[in-house]
Coordinates of C-alpha atoms in Angstrom, one line a residue:
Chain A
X668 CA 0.0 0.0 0.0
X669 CA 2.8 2.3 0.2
X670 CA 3.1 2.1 -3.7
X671 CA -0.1 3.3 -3.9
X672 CA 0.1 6.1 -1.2
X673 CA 3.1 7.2 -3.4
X674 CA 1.9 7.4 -6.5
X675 CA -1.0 9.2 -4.9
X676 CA 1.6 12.0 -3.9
X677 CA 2.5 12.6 -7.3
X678 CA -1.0 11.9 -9.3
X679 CA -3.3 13.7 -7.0
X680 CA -1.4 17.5 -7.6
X681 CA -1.2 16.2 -11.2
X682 CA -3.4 18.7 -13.3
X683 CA -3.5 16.5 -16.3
X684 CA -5.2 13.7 -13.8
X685 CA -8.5 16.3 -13.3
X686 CA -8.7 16.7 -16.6
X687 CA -9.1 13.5 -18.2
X688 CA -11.5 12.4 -14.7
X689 CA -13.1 15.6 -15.5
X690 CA -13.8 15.0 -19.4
X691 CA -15.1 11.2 -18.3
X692 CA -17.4 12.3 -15.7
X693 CA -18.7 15.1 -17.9
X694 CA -19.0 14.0 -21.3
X695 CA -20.5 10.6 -20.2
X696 CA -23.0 12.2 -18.1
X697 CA -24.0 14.7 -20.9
X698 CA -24.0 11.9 -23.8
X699 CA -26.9 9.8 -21.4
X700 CA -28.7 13.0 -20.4
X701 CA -29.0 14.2 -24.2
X702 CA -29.6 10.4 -26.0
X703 CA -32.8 10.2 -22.6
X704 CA -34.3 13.3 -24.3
X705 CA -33.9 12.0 -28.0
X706 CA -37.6 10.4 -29.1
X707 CA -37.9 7.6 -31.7
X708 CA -41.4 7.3 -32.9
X709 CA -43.3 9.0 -30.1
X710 CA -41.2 7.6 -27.3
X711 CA -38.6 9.4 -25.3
X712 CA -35.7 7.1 -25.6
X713 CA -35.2 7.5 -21.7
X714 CA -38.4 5.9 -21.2
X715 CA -37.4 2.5 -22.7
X716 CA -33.6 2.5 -22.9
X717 CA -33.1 3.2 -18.8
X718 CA -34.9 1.0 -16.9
X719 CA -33.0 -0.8 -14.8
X720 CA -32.1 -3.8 -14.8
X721 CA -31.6 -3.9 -18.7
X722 CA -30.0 -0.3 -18.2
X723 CA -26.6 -1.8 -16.2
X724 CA -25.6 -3.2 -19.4
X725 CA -26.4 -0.7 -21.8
X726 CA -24.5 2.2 -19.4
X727 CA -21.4 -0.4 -19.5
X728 CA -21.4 -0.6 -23.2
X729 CA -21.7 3.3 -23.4
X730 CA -19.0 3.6 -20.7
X731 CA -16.4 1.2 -22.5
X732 CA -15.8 3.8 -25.5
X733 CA -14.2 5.9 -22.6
X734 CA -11.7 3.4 -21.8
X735 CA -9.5 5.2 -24.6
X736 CA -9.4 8.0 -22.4
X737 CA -8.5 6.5 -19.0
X738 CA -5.5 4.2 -21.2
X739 CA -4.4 7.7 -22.5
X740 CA -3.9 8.9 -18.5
X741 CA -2.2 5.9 -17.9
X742 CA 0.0 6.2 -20.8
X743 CA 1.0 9.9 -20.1
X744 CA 1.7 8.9 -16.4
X745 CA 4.1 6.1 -16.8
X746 CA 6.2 7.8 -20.4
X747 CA 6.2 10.7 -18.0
X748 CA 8.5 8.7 -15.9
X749 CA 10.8 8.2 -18.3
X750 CA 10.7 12.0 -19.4
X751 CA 11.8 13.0 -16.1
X752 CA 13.7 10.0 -15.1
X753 CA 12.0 9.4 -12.3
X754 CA 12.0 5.7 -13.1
X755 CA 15.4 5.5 -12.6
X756 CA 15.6 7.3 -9.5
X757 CA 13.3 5.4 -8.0
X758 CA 15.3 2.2 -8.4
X759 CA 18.6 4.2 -7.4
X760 CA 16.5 4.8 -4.4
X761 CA 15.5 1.4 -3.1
X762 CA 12.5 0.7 -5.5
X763 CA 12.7 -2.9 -7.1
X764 CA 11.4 -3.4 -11.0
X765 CA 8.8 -5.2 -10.2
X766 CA 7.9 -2.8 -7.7
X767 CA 7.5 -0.3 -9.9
X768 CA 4.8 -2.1 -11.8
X769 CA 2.8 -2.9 -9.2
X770 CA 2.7 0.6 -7.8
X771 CA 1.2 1.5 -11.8
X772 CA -1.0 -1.6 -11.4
X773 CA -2.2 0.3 -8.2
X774 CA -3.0 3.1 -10.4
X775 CA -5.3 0.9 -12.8
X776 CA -7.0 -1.0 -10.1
X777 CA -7.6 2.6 -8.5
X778 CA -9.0 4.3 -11.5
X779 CA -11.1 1.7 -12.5
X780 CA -12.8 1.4 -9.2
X781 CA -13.3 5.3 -9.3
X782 CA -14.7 5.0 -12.9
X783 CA -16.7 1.5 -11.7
X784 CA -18.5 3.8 -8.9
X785 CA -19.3 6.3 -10.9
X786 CA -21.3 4.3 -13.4
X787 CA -22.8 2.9 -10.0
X788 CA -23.6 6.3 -9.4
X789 CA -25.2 7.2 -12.7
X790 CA -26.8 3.8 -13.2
X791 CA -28.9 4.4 -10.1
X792 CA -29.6 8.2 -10.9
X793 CA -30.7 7.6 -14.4
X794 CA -31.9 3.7 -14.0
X795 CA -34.5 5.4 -11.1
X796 CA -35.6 8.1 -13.1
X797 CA -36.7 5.9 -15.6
X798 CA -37.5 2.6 -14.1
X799 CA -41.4 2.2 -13.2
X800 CA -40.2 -1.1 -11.4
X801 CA -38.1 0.1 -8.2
X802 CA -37.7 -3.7 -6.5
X803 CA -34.4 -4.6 -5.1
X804 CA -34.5 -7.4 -7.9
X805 CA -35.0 -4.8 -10.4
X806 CA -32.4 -2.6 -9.4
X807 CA -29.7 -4.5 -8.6
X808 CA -30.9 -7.5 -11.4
X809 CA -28.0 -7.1 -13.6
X810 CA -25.3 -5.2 -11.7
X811 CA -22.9 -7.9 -12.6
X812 CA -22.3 -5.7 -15.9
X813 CA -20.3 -3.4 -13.8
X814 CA -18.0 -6.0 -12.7
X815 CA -17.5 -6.9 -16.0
X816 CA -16.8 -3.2 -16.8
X817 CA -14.3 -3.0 -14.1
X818 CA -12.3 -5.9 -15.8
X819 CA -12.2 -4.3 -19.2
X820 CA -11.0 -1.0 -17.8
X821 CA -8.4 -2.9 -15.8
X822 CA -7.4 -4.5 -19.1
X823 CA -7.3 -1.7 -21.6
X824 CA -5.1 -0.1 -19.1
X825 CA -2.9 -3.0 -18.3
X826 CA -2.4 -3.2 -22.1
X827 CA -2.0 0.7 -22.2
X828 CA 0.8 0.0 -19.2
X829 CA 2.5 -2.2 -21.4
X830 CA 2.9 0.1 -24.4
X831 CA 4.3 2.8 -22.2
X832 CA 7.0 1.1 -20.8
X833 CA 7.8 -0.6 -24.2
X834 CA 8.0 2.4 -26.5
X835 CA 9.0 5.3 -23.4
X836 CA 7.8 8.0 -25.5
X837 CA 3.6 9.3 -25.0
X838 CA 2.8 10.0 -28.4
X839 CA 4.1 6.8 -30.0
X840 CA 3.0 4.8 -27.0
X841 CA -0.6 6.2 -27.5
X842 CA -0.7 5.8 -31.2
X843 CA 0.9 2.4 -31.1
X844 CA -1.7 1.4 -28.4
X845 CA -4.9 3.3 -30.8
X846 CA -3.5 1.5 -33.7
X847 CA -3.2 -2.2 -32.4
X848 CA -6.5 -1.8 -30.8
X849 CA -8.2 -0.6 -33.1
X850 CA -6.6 -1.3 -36.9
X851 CA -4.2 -4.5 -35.9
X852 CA -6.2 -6.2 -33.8
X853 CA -9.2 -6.1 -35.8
X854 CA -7.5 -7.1 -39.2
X855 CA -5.2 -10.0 -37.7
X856 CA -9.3 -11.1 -36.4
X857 CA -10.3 -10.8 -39.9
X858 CA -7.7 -13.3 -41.6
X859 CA -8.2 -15.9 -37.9
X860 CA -10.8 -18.7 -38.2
X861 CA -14.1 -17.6 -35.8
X862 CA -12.7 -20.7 -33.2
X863 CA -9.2 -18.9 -32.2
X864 CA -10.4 -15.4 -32.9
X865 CA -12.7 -15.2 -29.8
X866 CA -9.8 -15.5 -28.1
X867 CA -8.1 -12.7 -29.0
X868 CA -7.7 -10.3 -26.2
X869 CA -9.1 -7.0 -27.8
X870 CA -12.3 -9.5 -28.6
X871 CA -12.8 -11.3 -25.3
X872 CA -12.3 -7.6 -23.3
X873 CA -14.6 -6.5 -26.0
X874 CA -17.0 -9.3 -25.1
X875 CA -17.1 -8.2 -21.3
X876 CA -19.0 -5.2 -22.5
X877 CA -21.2 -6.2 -25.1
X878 CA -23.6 -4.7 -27.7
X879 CA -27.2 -3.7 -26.0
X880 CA -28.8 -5.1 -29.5
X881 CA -26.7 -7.7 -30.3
X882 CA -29.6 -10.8 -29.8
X883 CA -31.5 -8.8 -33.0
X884 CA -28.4 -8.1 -34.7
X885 CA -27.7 -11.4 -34.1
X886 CA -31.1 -12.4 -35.7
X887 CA -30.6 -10.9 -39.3
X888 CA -26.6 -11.3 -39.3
X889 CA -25.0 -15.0 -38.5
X890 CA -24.2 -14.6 -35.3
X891 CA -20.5 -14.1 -34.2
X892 CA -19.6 -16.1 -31.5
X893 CA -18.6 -15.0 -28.0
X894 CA -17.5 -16.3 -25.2
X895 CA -19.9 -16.8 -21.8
X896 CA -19.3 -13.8 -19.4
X897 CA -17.2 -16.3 -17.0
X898 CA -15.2 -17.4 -19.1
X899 CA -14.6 -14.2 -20.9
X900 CA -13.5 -12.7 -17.4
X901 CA -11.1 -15.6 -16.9
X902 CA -9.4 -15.2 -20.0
X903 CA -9.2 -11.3 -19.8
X904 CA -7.4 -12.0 -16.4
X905 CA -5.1 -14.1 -18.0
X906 CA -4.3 -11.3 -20.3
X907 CA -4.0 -8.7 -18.0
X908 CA -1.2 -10.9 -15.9
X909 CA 0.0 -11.3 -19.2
X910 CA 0.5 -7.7 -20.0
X911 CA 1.8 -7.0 -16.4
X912 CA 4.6 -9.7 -16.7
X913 CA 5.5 -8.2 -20.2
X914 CA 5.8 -5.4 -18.6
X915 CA 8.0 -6.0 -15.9
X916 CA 10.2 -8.0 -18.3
X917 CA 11.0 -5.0 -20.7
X918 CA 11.9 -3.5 -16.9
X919 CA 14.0 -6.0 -16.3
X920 CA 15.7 -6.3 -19.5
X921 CA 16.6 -2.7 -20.3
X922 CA 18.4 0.1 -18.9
X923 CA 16.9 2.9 -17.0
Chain B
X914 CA 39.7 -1.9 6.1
X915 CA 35.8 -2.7 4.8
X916 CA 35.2 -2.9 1.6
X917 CA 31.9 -1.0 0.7
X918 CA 32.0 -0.9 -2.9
X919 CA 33.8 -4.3 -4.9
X920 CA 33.8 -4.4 -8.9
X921 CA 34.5 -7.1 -10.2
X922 CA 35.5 -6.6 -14.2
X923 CA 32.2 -5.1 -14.5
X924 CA 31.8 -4.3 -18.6
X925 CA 29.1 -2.6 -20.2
X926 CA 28.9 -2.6 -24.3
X927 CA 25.7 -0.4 -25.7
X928 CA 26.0 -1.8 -29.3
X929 CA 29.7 -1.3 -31.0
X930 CA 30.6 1.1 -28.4
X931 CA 32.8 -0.6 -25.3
X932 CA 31.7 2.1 -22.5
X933 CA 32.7 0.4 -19.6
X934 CA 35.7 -2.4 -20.1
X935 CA 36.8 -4.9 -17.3
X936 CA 36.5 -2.4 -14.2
X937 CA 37.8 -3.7 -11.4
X938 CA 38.0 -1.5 -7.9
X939 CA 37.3 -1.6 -4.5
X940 CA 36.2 1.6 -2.3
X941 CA 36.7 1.2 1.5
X942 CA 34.8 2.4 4.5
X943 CA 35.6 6.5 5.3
X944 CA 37.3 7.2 1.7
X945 CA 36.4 9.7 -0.5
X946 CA 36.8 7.7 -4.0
X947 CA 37.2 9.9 -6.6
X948 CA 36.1 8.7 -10.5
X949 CA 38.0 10.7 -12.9
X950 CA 38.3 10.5 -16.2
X951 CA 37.1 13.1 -19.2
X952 CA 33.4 13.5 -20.7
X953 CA 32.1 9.4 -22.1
X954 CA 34.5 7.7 -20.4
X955 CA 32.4 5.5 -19.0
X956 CA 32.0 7.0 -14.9
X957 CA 28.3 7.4 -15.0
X958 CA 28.0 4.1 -16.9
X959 CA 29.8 2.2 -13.9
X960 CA 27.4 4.5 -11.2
X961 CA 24.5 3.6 -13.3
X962 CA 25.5 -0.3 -13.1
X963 CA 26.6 -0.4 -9.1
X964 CA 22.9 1.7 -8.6
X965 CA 21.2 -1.0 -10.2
X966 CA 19.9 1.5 -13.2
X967 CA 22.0 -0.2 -15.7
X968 CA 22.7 -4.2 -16.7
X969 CA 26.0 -5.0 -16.4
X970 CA 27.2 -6.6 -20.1
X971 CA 29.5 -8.9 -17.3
X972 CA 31.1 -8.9 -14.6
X973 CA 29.9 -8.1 -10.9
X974 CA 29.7 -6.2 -7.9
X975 CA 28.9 -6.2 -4.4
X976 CA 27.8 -3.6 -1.7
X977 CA 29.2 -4.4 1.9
X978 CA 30.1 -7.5 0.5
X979 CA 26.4 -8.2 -0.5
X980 CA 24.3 -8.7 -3.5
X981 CA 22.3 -5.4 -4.3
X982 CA 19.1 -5.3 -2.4
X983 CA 16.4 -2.9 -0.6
X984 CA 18.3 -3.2 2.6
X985 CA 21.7 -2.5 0.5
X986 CA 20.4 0.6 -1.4
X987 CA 19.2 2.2 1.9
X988 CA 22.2 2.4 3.2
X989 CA 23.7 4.1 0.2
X990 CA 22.6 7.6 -1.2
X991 CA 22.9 8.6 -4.4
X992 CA 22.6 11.3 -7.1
X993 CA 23.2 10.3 -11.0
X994 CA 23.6 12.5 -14.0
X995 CA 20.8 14.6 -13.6
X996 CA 18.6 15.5 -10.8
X997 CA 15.9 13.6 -11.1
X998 CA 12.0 14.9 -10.1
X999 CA 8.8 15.5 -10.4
X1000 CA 8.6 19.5 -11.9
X1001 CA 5.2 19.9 -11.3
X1002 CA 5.5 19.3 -7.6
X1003 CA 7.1 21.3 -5.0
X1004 CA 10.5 20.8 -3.3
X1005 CA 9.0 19.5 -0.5
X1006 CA 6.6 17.4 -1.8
X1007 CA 9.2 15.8 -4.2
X1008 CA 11.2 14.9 -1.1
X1009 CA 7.7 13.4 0.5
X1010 CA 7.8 10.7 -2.5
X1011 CA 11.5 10.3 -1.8
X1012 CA 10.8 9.9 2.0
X1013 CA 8.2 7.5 1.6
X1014 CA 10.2 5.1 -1.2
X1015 CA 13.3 5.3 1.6
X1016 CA 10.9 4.4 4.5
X1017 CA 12.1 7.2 6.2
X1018 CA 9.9 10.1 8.2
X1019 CA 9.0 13.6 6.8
X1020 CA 10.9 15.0 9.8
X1021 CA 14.0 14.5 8.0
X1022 CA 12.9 16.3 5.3
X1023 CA 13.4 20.1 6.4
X1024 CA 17.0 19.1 8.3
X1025 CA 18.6 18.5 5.2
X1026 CA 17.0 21.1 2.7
X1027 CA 18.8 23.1 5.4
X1028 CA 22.1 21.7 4.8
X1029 CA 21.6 22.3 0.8
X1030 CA 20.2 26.0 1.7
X1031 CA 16.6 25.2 -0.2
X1032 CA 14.5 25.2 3.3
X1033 CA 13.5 29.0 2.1
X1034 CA 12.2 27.5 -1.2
X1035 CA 10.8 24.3 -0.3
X1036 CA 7.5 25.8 -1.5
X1037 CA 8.5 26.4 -5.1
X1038 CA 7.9 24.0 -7.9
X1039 CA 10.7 21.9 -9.2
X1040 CA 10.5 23.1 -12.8
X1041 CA 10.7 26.7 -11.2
X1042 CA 14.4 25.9 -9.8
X1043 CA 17.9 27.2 -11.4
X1044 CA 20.3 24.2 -12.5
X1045 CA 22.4 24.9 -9.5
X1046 CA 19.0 24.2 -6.8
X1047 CA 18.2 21.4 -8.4
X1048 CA 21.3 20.3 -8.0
X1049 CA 21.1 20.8 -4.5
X1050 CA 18.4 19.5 -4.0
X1051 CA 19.2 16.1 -6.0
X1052 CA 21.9 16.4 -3.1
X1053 CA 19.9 16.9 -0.1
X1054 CA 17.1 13.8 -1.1
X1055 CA 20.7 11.5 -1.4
X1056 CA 21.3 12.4 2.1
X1057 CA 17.9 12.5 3.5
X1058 CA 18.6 9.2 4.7
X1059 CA 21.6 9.5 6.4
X1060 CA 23.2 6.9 4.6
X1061 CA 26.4 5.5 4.7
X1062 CA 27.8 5.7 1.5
X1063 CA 26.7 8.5 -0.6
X1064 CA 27.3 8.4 -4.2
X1065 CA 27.6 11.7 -6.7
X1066 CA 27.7 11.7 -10.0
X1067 CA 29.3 15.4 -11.2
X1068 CA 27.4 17.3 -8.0
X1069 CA 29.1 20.3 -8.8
X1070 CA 28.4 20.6 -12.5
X1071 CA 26.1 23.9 -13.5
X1072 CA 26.9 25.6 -10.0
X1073 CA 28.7 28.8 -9.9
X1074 CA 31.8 29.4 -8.1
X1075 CA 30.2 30.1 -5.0
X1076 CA 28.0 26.8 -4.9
X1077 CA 30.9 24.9 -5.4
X1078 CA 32.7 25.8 -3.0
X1079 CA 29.5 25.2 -0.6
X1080 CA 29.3 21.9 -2.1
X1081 CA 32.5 20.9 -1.7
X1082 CA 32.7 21.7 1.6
X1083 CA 29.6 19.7 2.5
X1084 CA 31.2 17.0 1.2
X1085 CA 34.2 17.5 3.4
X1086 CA 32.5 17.4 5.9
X1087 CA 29.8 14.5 5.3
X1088 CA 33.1 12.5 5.4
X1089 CA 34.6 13.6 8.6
X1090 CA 31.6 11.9 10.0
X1091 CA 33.4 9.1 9.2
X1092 CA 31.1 8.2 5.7
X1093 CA 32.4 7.3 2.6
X1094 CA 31.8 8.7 -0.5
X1095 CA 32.4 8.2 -4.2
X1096 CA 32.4 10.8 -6.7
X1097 CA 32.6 11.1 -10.2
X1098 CA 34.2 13.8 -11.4
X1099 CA 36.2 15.4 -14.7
X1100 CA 37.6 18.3 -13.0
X1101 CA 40.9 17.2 -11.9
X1102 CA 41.3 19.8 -9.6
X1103 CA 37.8 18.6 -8.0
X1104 CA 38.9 15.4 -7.0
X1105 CA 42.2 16.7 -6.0
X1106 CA 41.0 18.6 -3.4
X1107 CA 38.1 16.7 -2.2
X1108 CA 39.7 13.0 -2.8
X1109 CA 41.3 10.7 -1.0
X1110 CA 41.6 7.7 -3.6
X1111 CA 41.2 8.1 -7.3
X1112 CA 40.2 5.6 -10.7
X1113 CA 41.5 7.1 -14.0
X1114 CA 38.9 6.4 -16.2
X1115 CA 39.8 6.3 -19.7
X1116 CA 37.6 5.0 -22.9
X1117 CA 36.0 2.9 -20.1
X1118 CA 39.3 1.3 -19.2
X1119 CA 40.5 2.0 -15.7
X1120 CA 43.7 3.6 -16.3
X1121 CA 45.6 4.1 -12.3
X1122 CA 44.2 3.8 -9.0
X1123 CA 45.2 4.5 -6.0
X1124 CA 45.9 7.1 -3.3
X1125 CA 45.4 10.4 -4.7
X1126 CA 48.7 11.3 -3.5
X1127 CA 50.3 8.9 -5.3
X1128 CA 48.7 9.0 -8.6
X1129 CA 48.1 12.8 -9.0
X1130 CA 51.6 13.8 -7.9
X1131 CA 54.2 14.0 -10.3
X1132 CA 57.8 15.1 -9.5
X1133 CA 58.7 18.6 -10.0
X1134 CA 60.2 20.2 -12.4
X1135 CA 63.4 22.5 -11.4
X1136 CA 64.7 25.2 -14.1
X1137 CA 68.4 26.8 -13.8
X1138 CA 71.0 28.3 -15.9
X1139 CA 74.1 29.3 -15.2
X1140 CA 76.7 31.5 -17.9
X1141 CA 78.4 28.2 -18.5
X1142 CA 75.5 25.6 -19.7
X1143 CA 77.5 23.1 -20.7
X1144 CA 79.7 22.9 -17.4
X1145 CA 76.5 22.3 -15.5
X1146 CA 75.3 19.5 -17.6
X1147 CA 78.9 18.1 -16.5
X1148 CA 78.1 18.6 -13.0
X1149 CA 74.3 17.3 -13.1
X1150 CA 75.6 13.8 -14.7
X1151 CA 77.4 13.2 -11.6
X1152 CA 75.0 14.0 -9.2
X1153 CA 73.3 11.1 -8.3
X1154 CA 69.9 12.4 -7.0
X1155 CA 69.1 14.2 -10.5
X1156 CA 67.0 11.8 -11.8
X1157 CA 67.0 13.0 -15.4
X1158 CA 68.3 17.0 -17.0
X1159 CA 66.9 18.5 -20.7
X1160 CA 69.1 21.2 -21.8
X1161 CA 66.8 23.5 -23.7
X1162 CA 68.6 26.4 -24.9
X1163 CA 70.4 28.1 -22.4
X1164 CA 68.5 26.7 -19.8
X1165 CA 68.3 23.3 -18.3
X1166 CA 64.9 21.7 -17.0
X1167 CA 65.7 18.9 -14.5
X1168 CA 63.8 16.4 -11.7
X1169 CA 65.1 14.9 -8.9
X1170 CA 64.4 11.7 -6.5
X1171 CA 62.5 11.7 -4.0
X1172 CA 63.5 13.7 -0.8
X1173 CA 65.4 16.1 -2.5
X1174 CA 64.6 19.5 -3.2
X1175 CA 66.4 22.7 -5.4
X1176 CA 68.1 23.4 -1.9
X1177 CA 70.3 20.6 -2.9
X1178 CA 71.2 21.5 -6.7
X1179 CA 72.0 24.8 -5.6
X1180 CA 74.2 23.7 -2.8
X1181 CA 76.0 21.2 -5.8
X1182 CA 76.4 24.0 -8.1
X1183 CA 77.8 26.2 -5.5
X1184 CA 80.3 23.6 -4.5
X1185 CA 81.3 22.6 -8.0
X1186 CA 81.7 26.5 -8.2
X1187 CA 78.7 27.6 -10.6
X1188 CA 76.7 30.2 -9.7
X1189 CA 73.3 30.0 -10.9
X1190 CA 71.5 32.9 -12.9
X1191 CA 68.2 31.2 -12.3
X1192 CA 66.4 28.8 -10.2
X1193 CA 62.9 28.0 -10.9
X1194 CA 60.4 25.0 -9.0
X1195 CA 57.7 24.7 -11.4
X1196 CA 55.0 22.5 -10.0
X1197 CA 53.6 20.1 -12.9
X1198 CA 49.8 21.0 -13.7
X1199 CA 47.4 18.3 -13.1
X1200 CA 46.0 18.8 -16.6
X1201 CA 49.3 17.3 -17.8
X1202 CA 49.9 14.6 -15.2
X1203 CA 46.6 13.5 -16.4
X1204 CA 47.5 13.5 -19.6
X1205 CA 50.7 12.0 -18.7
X1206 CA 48.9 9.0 -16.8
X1207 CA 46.4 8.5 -20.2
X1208 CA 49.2 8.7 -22.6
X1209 CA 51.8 6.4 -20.9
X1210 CA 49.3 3.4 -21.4
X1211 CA 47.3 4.0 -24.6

């Protein structure tokens, strides 16, 4: 815990930090205010998109696209530590490699808890404003959605960790990290027979969040497969002790 | 005597370039180890590879005859290259993070921004610091442990003559508390004056090492001339504490052994019946002992 109680010494005066929490916070609340106001043939889509329990997942889904964001913070954090060669100090004094992975694993588990209660927070605000039904059961139905949020945002990041300390430098590291999500991961899918590509870790951290209207997509389309929610969790941990020991081996492999 | 620090042909290649080659040394407890040797010679390399920063290619080393470890680097202090921070953060908050990765209290924190003179500034950001306070500063979180050995990597560079002289003094005087510390340095007259033991570092190849006074202290020179040069040159070849004469024009450039001084050519020449026109001690610079020690083995 004293990993984390450092990092929190240099993150929390850390104006960049805000910012991005800020922009989350913000722009998520005012994309789910502004879509409950939109009305698609006569119905306010509040009405029938945020009832609760259905409304856990859909928030999740919504939430996902801002994983970008929180990777980005992660990013800037640990290249900054190369910029000012704090990584290096730290080892000089008394900090093992290893240690300084955990202490940014700290970080991830911390922001995706922070992010994870927020959605809590909005799920309940929006999900009761909506929801006709206001059981416990009806509430609380689906909250499982957000656990499998908090995965995925540990994930991305873990992934996000790695880039940093691979490439050292932010801008590279974030568009290396944009364009393996996004373009290399997707293409490398496209050429992969469906059995092994499910397995890929973009897909099955994907799959922890997925698409509100998949089942009619699913209807017209063949349906892609997925993997089942436990075993999609299992595997994304897999990757993200993956990413962690990848990380600490470029640590331990280089020079400060 | 301890050994604190023990290298054992510790080598370091970054791709064709040999930076460190084979160093071998030992530092012992209460010395004041001086690393000399001019700009890529390979001093911060062999810091960076004893503070764990940088993998050694081969070779080894050991700290109080141990392995590096937590327990190890805690007892050592250390300040390489560049002072490393946070610029965004304050002084004092900078040397929070330090305290806490040390495991030592805050209450250390203001004694020793005392020592370096920042206590007055421990409110300003990092980034808002001259070269010189970050230096300083770099200084005072290597000591904020009081720890045994403390390590500096060129603590004096970008400080002006005043600082310098403040810095050198607080090293003086970190060592009469009986702690031992190893500096890297390419002013030679630096570790002259601070040093106790020096390594001549030279393309990464450790070039003499030893007691300052006896690597850094080359014989003087002693100039005369006399009306008759070529008399004296008759009396100098049978003197037998000239240890080797130059004539060079009408003068004659000349050292002696050891424990013998002009006093004693004079008194020759006067007994032989010269009388010298001129008699000149020219101490050797360090600039060219140096040189002298990096050209007699390359």
């Amino acid at each position: 815990m004293n990993l984390l109680r450092i990092e929190l010494h240099k993150i929390l005066p850390y104006r960049t930090v805000w910012v991005i929490l800020a922009t989350f916070a913000i722009l998520l609340t005012l994309f789910l205010y502004a879509s409950s106001q939109v009305t698609v043939n006569g119905q306010q889509l509040g009405d029938t998109m945020y009832r609760l329990p259905a409304f856990w997942q859909r928030l999740t889904y919504i939430a996902s696209y801002f994983n970008l964001l929180f990777s980005i913070l992660i990013i800037v954090l640990i290249t900054d530590e190369y910029s000012f060669r704090t990584l290096r100090q730290q080892v000089i004094d008394g900090l093992s490699r290893a240690e300084l992975v955990m202490a940014k694993f700290y970080v991830i588990l911390t922001l995706a808890a922070i992010s994870t209660l927020f959605l809590l927070l909005l799920g309940l605000y929006f999900g009761l404003l909506y929801s006709t039904e206001r059981s416990l059961s009806a509430i609380f139905g689906q909250i499982e959605a957000l656990f499998y949020y908090f995965v995925q945002s540990v994930g991305y990041m873990t992934l996000a960790m790695l880039f940093a300390f691979l490439i050292k430098k932010s801008g590279l590291a974030i568009v290396g990290f944009i364009a393996y999500t996004i373009i290399v991961e997707p293409l490398i899918r496209f050429r992969l027979p469906e059995a092994i590509d499910k397995y890929m870790p973009m897909k099955v951290m994907g799959g922890l969040t997925p698409m509100p209207l998949q089942e009619v997509l699913d209807q017209i389309t063949t349906p892609s497969e997925v993997l089942s929610p436990a075993l999609a969790t299992l595997l994304a941990v897999v990757y993200i002790a993956l990413f962690w020991l990848f990380s600490y081996y470029v640590l331990r492999l280089r020079d400060l | 005597m301890t050994v604190i620090l023990d290298s054992n042909n510790l080598s370091k290649r970054f791709g064709s370039i040999q930076a460190v080659d084979n160093l071998s040394i030992k530092v012992e407890q209460g010395s004041i180890y001086g690393i000399l040797g001019p700009n890529g010679s390979g001093k911060t390399t062999t810091l960076g590879m004893v503070l764990d920063v940088i993998r050694p290619t081969s070779g080894s080393f050991t700290w109080f005859g141990q392995a590096i470890t937590r327990g190890t680097k805690q007892r050592v202090g250390a300040l390489l290259e560049t002072p490393n921070f946070y610029p965004y953060l304050t002084a004092r908050k900078n040397m929070e993070i330090v305290a806490t990765i040390k495991g030592v209290s805050n209450a250390n924190i203001n004694p020793v921004l005392q020592i370096v003179g920042l206590e007055e500034r421990k409110h300003t950001t990092f980034k808002g610091f001259s070269l010189g306070m970050k230096q300083r500063l770099a200084i005072a979180s290597a000591l904020l442990n009081n720890p045994e050995v403390l390590v500096l990597d060129e603590p004096t560079n970008g400080l002006d003559p005043e600082g310098i002289a403040e810095i050198r003094e607080l090293i003086l005087s970190i060592a009469s508390e009986g702690k031992t510390i190893i500096l890297a340095s390419h002013l030679l007259d630096e570790v002259e004056k601070v040093c106790t033991h020096v390594a001549v570092l030279q393309g990464g190849v450790l070039r003499a090492e030893g007691p300052v006074s006896t690597i850094l202290s080359a014989k003087d020179q002693i100039i005369i001339s006399a009306p008759d040069t070529a008399r004296v040159l008759e009396v100098l070849r049978q003197l037998p504490f000239v240890e080797k004469f130059q004539p060079d024009r009408d003068l004659v450039h000349l050292s002696l052994q050891d424990n013998f001084s002009s006093a004693d050519v004079n008194k020759a020449m006067f007994d032989a019946g010269i009388v010298l026109t001129q008699l000149t001690v020219r101490r050797k610079s360090l600039e060219a002992q140096f040189l002298e020690i990096i050209k007699k083995q390359s």
